[in-house]
Short mmCIF file of N, CA, C and O in Angstrom, two decimals:
data_model
loop_
_atom_site.label_atom_id
_atom_site.label_comp_id
_atom_site.label_asym_id
_atom_site.label_seq_id
_atom_site.Cartn_x
_atom_site.Cartn_y
_atom_site.Cartn_z
N GLN A 185 23.44 -11.09 32.53
CA GLN A 185 22.26 -10.54 31.87
C GLN A 185 22.70 -9.62 30.73
O GLN A 185 23.48 -8.68 30.94
N VAL A 186 22.19 -9.90 29.53
CA VAL A 186 22.50 -9.09 28.37
C VAL A 186 21.45 -8.00 28.24
O VAL A 186 20.25 -8.26 28.35
N GLN A 187 21.87 -6.78 27.98
CA GLN A 187 20.93 -5.67 27.85
C GLN A 187 20.45 -5.57 26.41
O GLN A 187 21.20 -5.16 25.52
N LEU A 188 19.21 -5.92 26.19
CA LEU A 188 18.58 -5.81 24.89
C LEU A 188 17.74 -4.53 24.87
O LEU A 188 17.05 -4.22 25.85
N VAL A 189 17.77 -3.80 23.77
CA VAL A 189 17.07 -2.52 23.69
C VAL A 189 16.11 -2.52 22.51
O VAL A 189 16.55 -2.57 21.35
N GLU A 190 14.82 -2.45 22.82
CA GLU A 190 13.80 -2.41 21.78
C GLU A 190 13.49 -0.97 21.37
O GLU A 190 13.62 -0.04 22.19
N SER A 191 13.05 -0.82 20.14
CA SER A 191 12.59 0.47 19.65
C SER A 191 11.63 0.23 18.49
O SER A 191 11.51 -0.90 18.00
N GLY A 192 10.94 1.30 18.10
CA GLY A 192 10.06 1.20 16.95
C GLY A 192 8.58 1.12 17.26
O GLY A 192 7.76 1.12 16.35
N GLY A 193 8.25 1.04 18.53
CA GLY A 193 6.84 1.01 18.88
C GLY A 193 6.18 2.35 18.65
O GLY A 193 6.84 3.35 18.35
N GLY A 194 4.86 2.37 18.76
CA GLY A 194 4.13 3.61 18.58
C GLY A 194 2.65 3.35 18.43
O GLY A 194 2.18 2.24 18.71
N SER A 195 1.95 4.37 17.99
CA SER A 195 0.51 4.27 17.79
C SER A 195 0.22 4.23 16.30
O SER A 195 0.78 5.01 15.54
N VAL A 196 -0.68 3.36 15.92
CA VAL A 196 -1.01 3.19 14.51
C VAL A 196 -2.47 2.79 14.40
O VAL A 196 -3.04 2.20 15.33
N GLN A 197 -3.07 3.10 13.27
CA GLN A 197 -4.46 2.69 13.06
C GLN A 197 -4.50 1.25 12.57
O GLN A 197 -3.53 0.74 11.97
N ALA A 198 -5.62 0.61 12.79
CA ALA A 198 -5.81 -0.76 12.33
C ALA A 198 -5.54 -0.85 10.83
O ALA A 198 -5.93 0.03 10.07
N GLY A 199 -4.83 -1.90 10.45
CA GLY A 199 -4.45 -2.07 9.06
C GLY A 199 -3.06 -1.54 8.75
O GLY A 199 -2.52 -1.83 7.67
N GLY A 200 -2.51 -0.79 9.68
CA GLY A 200 -1.19 -0.21 9.47
C GLY A 200 -0.06 -1.16 9.78
O GLY A 200 -0.29 -2.34 10.10
N SER A 201 1.15 -0.64 9.68
CA SER A 201 2.36 -1.45 9.89
C SER A 201 3.32 -0.75 10.83
O SER A 201 3.34 0.48 10.93
N LEU A 202 4.09 -1.57 11.52
CA LEU A 202 5.20 -1.09 12.33
C LEU A 202 6.33 -2.09 12.21
O LEU A 202 6.09 -3.29 12.01
N LYS A 203 7.55 -1.60 12.39
CA LYS A 203 8.72 -2.49 12.42
C LYS A 203 9.48 -2.23 13.71
O LYS A 203 9.98 -1.13 13.93
N LEU A 204 9.54 -3.24 14.55
CA LEU A 204 10.25 -3.15 15.80
C LEU A 204 11.69 -3.59 15.62
O LEU A 204 11.98 -4.50 14.83
N SER A 205 12.57 -2.98 16.39
CA SER A 205 13.98 -3.34 16.37
C SER A 205 14.43 -3.72 17.77
O SER A 205 13.91 -3.19 18.76
N CYS A 206 15.39 -4.61 17.83
CA CYS A 206 15.99 -5.01 19.10
C CYS A 206 17.50 -5.01 18.91
O CYS A 206 18.03 -5.83 18.14
N ALA A 207 18.17 -4.11 19.59
CA ALA A 207 19.62 -4.01 19.49
C ALA A 207 20.28 -4.78 20.62
O ALA A 207 19.91 -4.62 21.79
N ALA A 208 21.24 -5.61 20.25
CA ALA A 208 21.98 -6.40 21.23
C ALA A 208 23.39 -5.84 21.36
O ALA A 208 23.94 -5.30 20.40
N PRO A 209 24.00 -5.98 22.54
CA PRO A 209 25.32 -5.39 22.76
C PRO A 209 26.47 -6.24 22.24
O PRO A 209 27.63 -5.86 22.37
N ARG A 210 26.13 -7.38 21.67
CA ARG A 210 27.18 -8.24 21.14
C ARG A 210 26.63 -9.03 19.97
O ARG A 210 25.46 -8.90 19.60
N ASP A 211 27.46 -9.88 19.38
CA ASP A 211 27.09 -10.67 18.22
C ASP A 211 25.83 -11.50 18.50
O ASP A 211 25.82 -12.36 19.37
N ILE A 212 24.75 -11.21 17.75
CA ILE A 212 23.50 -11.92 18.00
C ILE A 212 23.58 -13.39 17.60
O ILE A 212 22.76 -14.20 18.01
N MET A 213 24.57 -13.75 16.81
CA MET A 213 24.76 -15.15 16.45
C MET A 213 25.29 -15.96 17.64
O MET A 213 25.36 -17.18 17.58
N SER A 214 25.64 -15.28 18.71
CA SER A 214 26.09 -15.99 19.90
C SER A 214 24.92 -16.54 20.70
O SER A 214 25.11 -17.39 21.58
N PHE A 215 23.70 -16.07 20.40
CA PHE A 215 22.52 -16.57 21.10
C PHE A 215 21.96 -17.79 20.40
O PHE A 215 21.90 -17.83 19.17
N LYS A 216 21.50 -18.73 21.15
CA LYS A 216 20.86 -19.90 20.55
C LYS A 216 19.57 -19.48 19.83
O LYS A 216 19.29 -19.92 18.72
N TYR A 217 18.79 -18.66 20.52
CA TYR A 217 17.52 -18.19 20.00
C TYR A 217 17.30 -16.75 20.39
O TYR A 217 17.79 -16.29 21.42
N MET A 218 16.54 -16.05 19.57
CA MET A 218 16.02 -14.74 19.93
C MET A 218 14.54 -14.72 19.56
O MET A 218 14.11 -15.42 18.65
N GLY A 219 13.80 -13.91 20.32
CA GLY A 219 12.36 -13.90 20.05
C GLY A 219 11.71 -12.60 20.43
O GLY A 219 12.32 -11.73 21.06
N TRP A 220 10.46 -12.51 20.04
CA TRP A 220 9.61 -11.38 20.40
C TRP A 220 8.40 -11.90 21.17
O TRP A 220 7.77 -12.90 20.77
N PHE A 221 8.09 -11.19 22.24
CA PHE A 221 6.93 -11.50 23.06
C PHE A 221 6.10 -10.24 23.21
O PHE A 221 6.60 -9.13 23.01
N ARG A 222 4.86 -10.40 23.59
CA ARG A 222 4.02 -9.24 23.86
C ARG A 222 3.15 -9.51 25.07
O ARG A 222 2.86 -10.66 25.40
N GLN A 223 2.74 -8.41 25.69
CA GLN A 223 1.89 -8.52 26.88
C GLN A 223 0.91 -7.37 26.90
O GLN A 223 1.31 -6.20 26.90
N ALA A 224 -0.36 -7.72 26.90
CA ALA A 224 -1.41 -6.72 27.04
C ALA A 224 -1.73 -6.56 28.53
O ALA A 224 -1.49 -7.48 29.32
N PRO A 225 -2.28 -5.43 28.91
CA PRO A 225 -2.61 -5.20 30.34
C PRO A 225 -3.52 -6.31 30.87
O PRO A 225 -4.52 -6.67 30.24
N GLY A 226 -3.14 -6.86 32.01
CA GLY A 226 -3.94 -7.90 32.64
C GLY A 226 -3.81 -9.27 32.01
O GLY A 226 -4.51 -10.21 32.43
N GLU A 227 -2.94 -9.40 31.05
CA GLU A 227 -2.79 -10.69 30.37
C GLU A 227 -1.36 -11.20 30.55
O GLU A 227 -0.46 -10.48 30.94
N GLU A 228 -1.20 -12.48 30.27
CA GLU A 228 0.12 -13.07 30.36
C GLU A 228 0.95 -12.72 29.12
O GLU A 228 0.40 -12.40 28.06
N ARG A 229 2.25 -12.80 29.30
CA ARG A 229 3.14 -12.55 28.18
C ARG A 229 3.04 -13.73 27.21
O ARG A 229 3.07 -14.88 27.63
N GLU A 230 2.93 -13.43 25.93
CA GLU A 230 2.83 -14.49 24.93
C GLU A 230 3.90 -14.34 23.87
O GLU A 230 4.29 -13.24 23.50
N GLY A 231 4.34 -15.48 23.38
CA GLY A 231 5.34 -15.48 22.34
C GLY A 231 4.73 -15.12 21.00
O GLY A 231 3.64 -15.57 20.66
N VAL A 232 5.44 -14.30 20.24
CA VAL A 232 4.96 -13.84 18.94
C VAL A 232 5.76 -14.47 17.80
O VAL A 232 5.18 -14.99 16.84
N ALA A 233 7.08 -14.42 17.92
CA ALA A 233 7.93 -14.96 16.87
C ALA A 233 9.31 -15.24 17.44
O ALA A 233 9.72 -14.56 18.39
N ALA A 234 9.99 -16.20 16.88
CA ALA A 234 11.33 -16.53 17.35
C ALA A 234 12.18 -17.01 16.18
O ALA A 234 11.66 -17.48 15.16
N ILE A 235 13.51 -16.88 16.37
CA ILE A 235 14.45 -17.31 15.34
C ILE A 235 15.62 -18.00 16.01
O ILE A 235 16.07 -17.60 17.10
N SER A 236 16.11 -19.05 15.37
CA SER A 236 17.25 -19.76 15.93
C SER A 236 18.55 -19.22 15.35
O SER A 236 18.56 -18.49 14.36
N ARG A 237 19.63 -19.62 15.99
CA ARG A 237 20.95 -19.22 15.49
C ARG A 237 21.11 -19.67 14.04
O ARG A 237 21.72 -18.98 13.24
N ARG A 238 20.54 -20.80 13.72
CA ARG A 238 20.68 -21.35 12.38
C ARG A 238 19.74 -20.71 11.37
O ARG A 238 19.82 -20.99 10.19
N GLY A 239 18.82 -19.85 11.85
CA GLY A 239 17.94 -19.15 10.94
C GLY A 239 16.53 -19.69 10.84
O GLY A 239 15.70 -19.13 10.12
N SER A 240 16.23 -20.76 11.56
CA SER A 240 14.85 -21.25 11.58
C SER A 240 13.96 -20.26 12.31
O SER A 240 14.37 -19.68 13.31
N THR A 241 12.76 -20.09 11.81
CA THR A 241 11.83 -19.14 12.43
C THR A 241 10.51 -19.82 12.77
O THR A 241 10.14 -20.84 12.17
N LEU A 242 9.83 -19.26 13.73
CA LEU A 242 8.49 -19.71 14.10
C LEU A 242 7.68 -18.49 14.48
O LEU A 242 8.16 -17.63 15.20
N VAL A 243 6.48 -18.43 13.95
CA VAL A 243 5.58 -17.31 14.22
C VAL A 243 4.30 -17.87 14.84
O VAL A 243 3.80 -18.89 14.41
N ALA A 244 3.79 -17.18 15.84
CA ALA A 244 2.56 -17.63 16.49
C ALA A 244 1.40 -17.64 15.50
O ALA A 244 1.33 -16.81 14.60
N VAL A 245 0.49 -18.56 15.71
CA VAL A 245 -0.67 -18.69 14.83
C VAL A 245 -1.46 -17.39 14.76
O VAL A 245 -1.94 -16.99 13.70
N SER A 246 -1.56 -16.70 15.87
CA SER A 246 -2.36 -15.47 15.95
C SER A 246 -1.84 -14.35 15.06
O SER A 246 -2.58 -13.42 14.72
N VAL A 247 -0.58 -14.44 14.68
CA VAL A 247 0.02 -13.38 13.85
C VAL A 247 0.57 -13.92 12.54
O VAL A 247 1.17 -13.18 11.76
N SER A 248 0.36 -15.18 12.29
CA SER A 248 0.87 -15.81 11.07
C SER A 248 0.32 -15.12 9.84
O SER A 248 -0.88 -14.81 9.76
N GLY A 249 1.21 -14.85 8.89
CA GLY A 249 0.81 -14.17 7.66
C GLY A 249 0.84 -12.65 7.77
O GLY A 249 0.72 -11.95 6.76
N ARG A 250 0.98 -12.15 9.00
CA ARG A 250 1.01 -10.69 9.20
C ARG A 250 2.35 -10.22 9.79
O ARG A 250 2.80 -9.12 9.47
N PHE A 251 2.94 -11.02 10.65
CA PHE A 251 4.20 -10.66 11.30
C PHE A 251 5.33 -11.52 10.76
O PHE A 251 5.13 -12.70 10.42
N SER A 252 6.53 -10.98 10.74
CA SER A 252 7.70 -11.76 10.39
C SER A 252 8.89 -11.30 11.22
O SER A 252 9.00 -10.13 11.57
N ILE A 253 9.77 -12.24 11.49
CA ILE A 253 10.96 -11.97 12.29
C ILE A 253 12.18 -12.08 11.38
O ILE A 253 12.24 -12.95 10.50
N SER A 254 13.12 -11.20 11.60
CA SER A 254 14.35 -11.23 10.81
C SER A 254 15.48 -10.63 11.62
O SER A 254 15.26 -10.11 12.71
N ARG A 255 16.67 -10.68 11.07
CA ARG A 255 17.81 -10.10 11.79
C ARG A 255 18.84 -9.63 10.78
O ARG A 255 18.90 -10.11 9.65
N VAL A 256 19.66 -8.70 11.22
CA VAL A 256 20.83 -8.28 10.46
C VAL A 256 22.02 -8.50 11.37
O VAL A 256 22.24 -7.74 12.33
N ASN A 257 22.76 -9.53 11.09
CA ASN A 257 23.85 -9.93 11.98
C ASN A 257 24.91 -8.85 12.10
O ASN A 257 25.48 -8.63 13.17
N ALA A 258 25.19 -8.17 10.99
CA ALA A 258 26.29 -7.20 10.97
C ALA A 258 26.09 -6.05 11.96
O ALA A 258 27.06 -5.44 12.41
N ILE A 259 24.83 -5.76 12.27
CA ILE A 259 24.56 -4.66 13.22
C ILE A 259 23.89 -5.19 14.48
O ILE A 259 23.34 -4.41 15.26
N ASN A 260 23.95 -6.51 14.67
CA ASN A 260 23.45 -7.12 15.91
C ASN A 260 22.03 -6.69 16.25
O ASN A 260 21.73 -6.32 17.40
N THR A 261 21.16 -6.74 15.26
CA THR A 261 19.80 -6.26 15.44
C THR A 261 18.78 -7.28 14.97
O THR A 261 18.92 -7.86 13.90
N LEU A 262 17.78 -7.45 15.80
CA LEU A 262 16.64 -8.33 15.51
C LEU A 262 15.45 -7.44 15.17
O LEU A 262 15.30 -6.36 15.74
N TYR A 263 14.62 -7.90 14.24
CA TYR A 263 13.47 -7.12 13.82
C TYR A 263 12.17 -7.92 13.94
O TYR A 263 12.18 -9.15 13.88
N LEU A 264 11.08 -7.18 14.08
CA LEU A 264 9.74 -7.76 13.97
C LEU A 264 8.94 -6.84 13.06
O LEU A 264 8.62 -5.72 13.44
N GLN A 265 8.65 -7.32 11.86
CA GLN A 265 7.82 -6.57 10.93
C GLN A 265 6.37 -6.95 11.18
O GLN A 265 6.02 -8.13 11.14
N MET A 266 5.55 -5.95 11.44
CA MET A 266 4.16 -6.19 11.77
C MET A 266 3.28 -5.47 10.75
O MET A 266 3.32 -4.24 10.66
N ASN A 267 2.52 -6.23 10.01
CA ASN A 267 1.62 -5.69 9.00
C ASN A 267 0.17 -6.01 9.35
O ASN A 267 -0.11 -6.89 10.18
N SER A 268 -0.74 -5.30 8.72
CA SER A 268 -2.18 -5.53 8.93
C SER A 268 -2.51 -5.59 10.41
O SER A 268 -3.19 -6.50 10.90
N LEU A 269 -2.04 -4.60 11.13
CA LEU A 269 -2.20 -4.60 12.58
C LEU A 269 -3.66 -4.49 12.99
O LEU A 269 -4.46 -3.82 12.33
N LYS A 270 -3.97 -5.15 14.09
CA LYS A 270 -5.32 -5.15 14.64
C LYS A 270 -5.27 -4.59 16.06
O LYS A 270 -4.22 -4.64 16.72
N PRO A 271 -6.38 -4.08 16.55
CA PRO A 271 -6.39 -3.57 17.93
C PRO A 271 -5.92 -4.60 18.95
O PRO A 271 -5.27 -4.24 19.94
N GLU A 272 -6.21 -5.86 18.72
CA GLU A 272 -5.79 -6.90 19.67
C GLU A 272 -4.28 -7.15 19.63
O GLU A 272 -3.76 -7.91 20.45
N ASP A 273 -3.57 -6.53 18.70
CA ASP A 273 -2.10 -6.61 18.70
C ASP A 273 -1.47 -5.61 19.66
O ASP A 273 -0.26 -5.63 19.86
N SER A 274 -2.27 -4.77 20.24
CA SER A 274 -1.75 -3.75 21.16
C SER A 274 -1.13 -4.40 22.39
O SER A 274 -1.63 -5.42 22.88
N GLY A 275 -0.08 -3.77 22.90
CA GLY A 275 0.56 -4.27 24.10
C GLY A 275 2.02 -3.85 24.15
O GLY A 275 2.50 -3.14 23.26
N MET A 276 2.68 -4.29 25.19
CA MET A 276 4.12 -4.05 25.30
C MET A 276 4.83 -5.21 24.60
O MET A 276 4.52 -6.38 24.87
N TYR A 277 5.75 -4.87 23.73
CA TYR A 277 6.49 -5.88 22.99
C TYR A 277 7.91 -5.97 23.54
O TYR A 277 8.60 -4.95 23.67
N TYR A 278 8.32 -7.19 23.81
CA TYR A 278 9.62 -7.45 24.41
C TYR A 278 10.49 -8.31 23.50
O TYR A 278 10.02 -9.26 22.88
N CYS A 279 11.76 -7.98 23.50
CA CYS A 279 12.76 -8.79 22.82
C CYS A 279 13.39 -9.73 23.86
O CYS A 279 13.58 -9.33 25.02
N ALA A 280 13.69 -10.93 23.46
CA ALA A 280 14.29 -11.91 24.36
C ALA A 280 15.38 -12.68 23.66
O ALA A 280 15.36 -12.82 22.43
N ALA A 281 16.32 -13.17 24.44
CA ALA A 281 17.43 -13.96 23.88
C ALA A 281 17.79 -15.08 24.83
O ALA A 281 17.72 -14.93 26.06
N LEU A 282 18.14 -16.21 24.26
CA LEU A 282 18.59 -17.36 25.04
C LEU A 282 20.09 -17.50 24.87
O LEU A 282 20.57 -17.76 23.75
N ASP A 283 20.79 -17.32 25.98
CA ASP A 283 22.25 -17.32 25.95
C ASP A 283 22.81 -18.73 26.06
O ASP A 283 23.71 -19.11 25.35
N GLY A 284 22.28 -19.50 26.97
CA GLY A 284 22.75 -20.86 27.18
C GLY A 284 21.61 -21.81 27.03
O GLY A 284 20.77 -21.64 26.16
N GLY A 285 21.55 -22.78 27.90
CA GLY A 285 20.38 -23.65 27.91
C GLY A 285 20.35 -24.66 26.78
O GLY A 285 21.33 -24.88 26.09
N ARG A 286 19.21 -25.20 26.58
CA ARG A 286 19.03 -26.33 25.67
C ARG A 286 18.63 -25.88 24.28
O ARG A 286 18.25 -24.72 24.06
N TRP A 287 18.72 -26.82 23.36
CA TRP A 287 18.18 -26.66 22.02
C TRP A 287 16.75 -27.21 22.00
O TRP A 287 16.43 -28.15 22.72
N TYR A 288 15.94 -26.60 21.16
CA TYR A 288 14.56 -27.02 21.01
C TYR A 288 14.34 -27.51 19.58
O TYR A 288 15.08 -27.16 18.67
N SER A 289 13.29 -28.29 19.38
CA SER A 289 12.98 -28.77 18.04
C SER A 289 12.54 -27.64 17.14
O SER A 289 12.73 -27.68 15.91
N ASN A 290 11.95 -26.61 17.72
CA ASN A 290 11.56 -25.40 17.00
C ASN A 290 11.92 -24.21 17.86
O ASN A 290 12.01 -24.33 19.09
N PRO A 291 12.14 -23.03 17.27
CA PRO A 291 12.42 -21.86 18.09
C PRO A 291 11.31 -21.66 19.13
O PRO A 291 10.13 -21.63 18.78
N PRO A 292 11.66 -21.56 20.38
CA PRO A 292 10.64 -21.54 21.43
C PRO A 292 9.87 -20.23 21.51
O PRO A 292 10.43 -19.14 21.38
N LEU A 293 8.59 -20.36 21.77
CA LEU A 293 7.72 -19.20 21.99
C LEU A 293 7.22 -19.15 23.43
O LEU A 293 6.20 -18.53 23.71
N VAL A 294 7.93 -19.83 24.32
CA VAL A 294 7.56 -19.82 25.73
C VAL A 294 8.50 -18.93 26.50
O VAL A 294 9.72 -18.98 26.31
N GLU A 295 7.94 -18.15 27.38
CA GLU A 295 8.71 -17.17 28.14
C GLU A 295 9.84 -17.82 28.93
O GLU A 295 10.94 -17.27 29.02
N SER A 296 9.58 -18.97 29.48
CA SER A 296 10.55 -19.62 30.36
C SER A 296 11.81 -20.09 29.65
O SER A 296 12.81 -20.41 30.29
N ALA A 297 11.78 -20.12 28.34
CA ALA A 297 12.94 -20.58 27.58
C ALA A 297 14.05 -19.54 27.52
O ALA A 297 15.19 -19.88 27.24
N TYR A 298 13.73 -18.29 27.79
CA TYR A 298 14.68 -17.21 27.56
C TYR A 298 15.25 -16.66 28.86
O TYR A 298 14.56 -16.60 29.88
N ASP A 299 16.52 -16.25 28.80
CA ASP A 299 17.18 -15.76 30.00
C ASP A 299 17.66 -14.32 29.90
O ASP A 299 18.33 -13.83 30.81
N ASN A 300 17.32 -13.65 28.81
CA ASN A 300 17.67 -12.24 28.66
C ASN A 300 16.48 -11.50 28.05
O ASN A 300 15.90 -11.99 27.06
N TRP A 301 16.17 -10.34 28.61
CA TRP A 301 14.99 -9.59 28.19
C TRP A 301 15.30 -8.11 28.06
O TRP A 301 16.12 -7.57 28.80
N GLY A 302 14.59 -7.47 27.14
CA GLY A 302 14.64 -6.03 27.05
C GLY A 302 13.56 -5.41 27.90
O GLY A 302 12.78 -6.11 28.56
N GLN A 303 13.51 -4.08 27.89
CA GLN A 303 12.54 -3.34 28.70
C GLN A 303 11.18 -3.19 28.02
O GLN A 303 10.20 -2.84 28.66
N GLY A 304 11.14 -3.41 26.73
CA GLY A 304 9.87 -3.37 26.02
C GLY A 304 9.64 -2.07 25.27
O GLY A 304 10.21 -1.02 25.60
N THR A 305 8.80 -2.16 24.25
CA THR A 305 8.36 -0.99 23.50
C THR A 305 6.86 -1.13 23.28
O THR A 305 6.36 -2.21 22.96
N GLN A 306 6.14 -0.04 23.48
CA GLN A 306 4.69 -0.07 23.46
C GLN A 306 4.14 0.04 22.04
O GLN A 306 4.58 0.89 21.25
N VAL A 307 3.18 -0.81 21.73
CA VAL A 307 2.46 -0.76 20.46
C VAL A 307 0.98 -0.57 20.76
O VAL A 307 0.40 -1.32 21.54
N THR A 308 0.40 0.44 20.15
CA THR A 308 -1.02 0.71 20.33
C THR A 308 -1.68 0.79 18.96
O THR A 308 -1.28 1.59 18.12
N VAL A 309 -2.67 -0.05 18.76
CA VAL A 309 -3.39 -0.09 17.49
C VAL A 309 -4.83 0.34 17.74
O VAL A 309 -5.54 -0.27 18.52
N SER A 310 -5.23 1.40 17.08
CA SER A 310 -6.59 1.91 17.26
C SER A 310 -7.48 1.48 16.11
O SER A 310 -7.03 1.33 14.98
N SER A 311 -8.75 1.33 16.42
CA SER A 311 -9.71 0.87 15.40
C SER A 311 -10.30 2.02 14.64
O SER A 311 -10.14 3.18 15.00
#
Protein backbone atom coordinates (compact mmCIF):
# COMPACT_ATOMS: atom_id res chain seq x y z
CA GLN A 1 0.00 0.00 0.00
CA VAL A 2 1.39 3.35 -1.08
CA GLN A 3 0.69 6.30 1.23
CA LEU A 4 -0.82 9.13 -0.76
CA VAL A 5 -1.31 12.46 1.01
CA GLU A 6 -3.90 14.97 -0.13
CA SER A 7 -3.95 18.65 0.74
CA GLY A 8 -5.53 21.88 -0.41
CA GLY A 9 -9.11 21.36 0.63
CA GLY A 10 -11.09 24.01 2.43
CA SER A 11 -14.20 26.14 2.41
CA VAL A 12 -15.02 28.38 -0.50
CA GLN A 13 -18.02 30.24 -1.84
CA ALA A 14 -19.79 29.13 -4.99
CA GLY A 15 -17.93 30.32 -8.06
CA GLY A 16 -14.58 30.10 -6.32
CA SER A 17 -11.56 27.91 -6.99
CA LEU A 18 -9.42 25.43 -5.15
CA LYS A 19 -6.37 23.41 -6.15
CA LEU A 20 -5.90 20.04 -4.51
CA SER A 21 -2.55 18.32 -4.27
CA CYS A 22 -1.65 14.68 -3.82
CA ALA A 23 1.88 13.84 -2.77
CA ALA A 24 3.22 10.38 -3.51
CA PRO A 25 6.19 8.80 -1.72
CA ARG A 26 7.82 7.69 -4.94
CA ASP A 27 7.99 8.39 -8.67
CA ILE A 28 4.39 8.95 -9.81
CA MET A 29 5.36 7.75 -13.28
CA SER A 30 5.59 4.29 -11.75
CA PHE A 31 1.78 4.19 -11.47
CA LYS A 32 -0.29 3.13 -14.42
CA TYR A 33 -2.99 5.62 -13.47
CA MET A 34 -3.73 8.22 -10.84
CA GLY A 35 -7.06 9.80 -10.15
CA TRP A 36 -9.27 11.94 -8.00
CA PHE A 37 -12.50 10.76 -6.44
CA ARG A 38 -15.02 12.46 -4.20
CA GLN A 39 -17.66 11.35 -1.76
CA ALA A 40 -20.49 13.36 -0.30
CA PRO A 41 -22.16 12.23 2.95
CA GLY A 42 -24.53 9.35 2.30
CA GLU A 43 -23.40 8.98 -1.29
CA GLU A 44 -21.10 6.63 -3.12
CA ARG A 45 -17.59 7.58 -4.06
CA GLU A 46 -17.45 8.90 -7.61
CA GLY A 47 -14.60 9.41 -10.00
CA VAL A 48 -13.78 13.01 -10.87
CA ALA A 49 -10.66 12.91 -13.03
CA ALA A 50 -7.86 10.53 -13.91
CA ILE A 51 -4.55 10.55 -15.75
CA SER A 52 -2.53 7.75 -17.26
CA ARG A 53 1.19 7.22 -17.08
CA ARG A 54 1.31 8.31 -20.70
CA GLY A 55 -0.49 11.56 -19.92
CA SER A 56 -3.99 10.82 -21.18
CA THR A 57 -6.66 12.42 -19.03
CA LEU A 58 -10.35 11.91 -18.45
CA VAL A 59 -12.68 14.19 -16.54
CA ALA A 60 -16.18 13.29 -15.38
CA VAL A 61 -19.03 14.90 -17.28
CA SER A 62 -20.29 16.55 -14.09
CA VAL A 63 -17.10 18.59 -13.77
CA SER A 64 -16.06 18.90 -17.40
CA GLY A 65 -14.94 22.41 -18.28
CA ARG A 66 -14.46 23.30 -14.61
CA PHE A 67 -11.96 20.77 -13.23
CA SER A 68 -8.63 19.66 -14.63
CA ILE A 69 -6.06 17.10 -13.56
CA SER A 70 -2.33 17.56 -13.89
CA ARG A 71 0.92 16.41 -12.37
CA VAL A 72 4.47 17.52 -11.76
CA ASN A 73 6.64 14.45 -12.06
CA ALA A 74 9.73 16.05 -10.56
CA ILE A 75 8.02 16.48 -7.19
CA ASN A 76 5.81 13.38 -7.40
CA THR A 77 2.64 15.41 -7.06
CA LEU A 78 -0.78 15.12 -8.65
CA TYR A 79 -3.12 18.09 -8.81
CA LEU A 80 -6.82 18.78 -9.24
CA GLN A 81 -7.64 22.34 -10.26
CA MET A 82 -11.25 23.12 -9.46
CA ASN A 83 -12.87 26.26 -10.85
CA SER A 84 -16.42 27.62 -10.80
CA LEU A 85 -17.17 25.50 -7.77
CA LYS A 86 -20.76 24.65 -6.93
CA PRO A 87 -22.30 23.53 -3.64
CA GLU A 88 -22.81 20.06 -5.12
CA ASP A 89 -19.02 19.77 -5.48
CA SER A 90 -18.74 19.57 -1.70
CA GLY A 91 -17.40 16.36 -0.23
CA MET A 92 -14.29 14.48 0.73
CA TYR A 93 -11.81 14.32 -2.13
CA TYR A 94 -9.51 11.35 -2.42
CA CYS A 95 -6.39 10.71 -4.44
CA ALA A 96 -5.93 7.22 -5.87
CA ALA A 97 -3.23 5.35 -7.74
CA LEU A 98 -3.09 2.08 -9.63
CA ASP A 99 0.16 0.27 -8.99
CA GLY A 100 -0.36 -2.91 -10.96
CA GLY A 101 -3.33 -4.37 -12.69
CA ARG A 102 -4.57 -3.91 -16.19
CA TRP A 103 -4.52 -1.16 -18.75
CA TYR A 104 -7.77 0.52 -19.71
CA SER A 105 -8.85 2.15 -22.95
CA ASN A 106 -9.28 5.39 -21.01
CA PRO A 107 -8.06 6.45 -17.56
CA PRO A 108 -10.53 4.75 -15.22
CA LEU A 109 -12.98 6.67 -13.08
CA VAL A 110 -14.20 3.61 -11.21
CA GLU A 111 -13.19 3.06 -7.62
CA SER A 112 -12.49 -0.63 -8.10
CA ALA A 113 -9.71 0.08 -10.58
CA TYR A 114 -7.40 1.57 -7.96
CA ASP A 115 -5.36 -0.15 -5.28
CA ASN A 116 -3.88 2.79 -3.38
CA TRP A 117 -5.79 5.58 -1.65
CA GLY A 118 -5.14 8.66 0.39
CA GLN A 119 -7.02 9.74 3.50
CA GLY A 120 -8.88 12.54 1.76
CA THR A 121 -9.22 16.29 2.00
CA GLN A 122 -12.51 18.04 2.66
CA VAL A 123 -14.00 20.54 0.21
CA THR A 124 -16.98 22.63 1.24
CA VAL A 125 -18.67 24.98 -1.19
CA SER A 126 -21.25 27.36 0.19
CA SER A 127 -23.94 29.10 -1.82
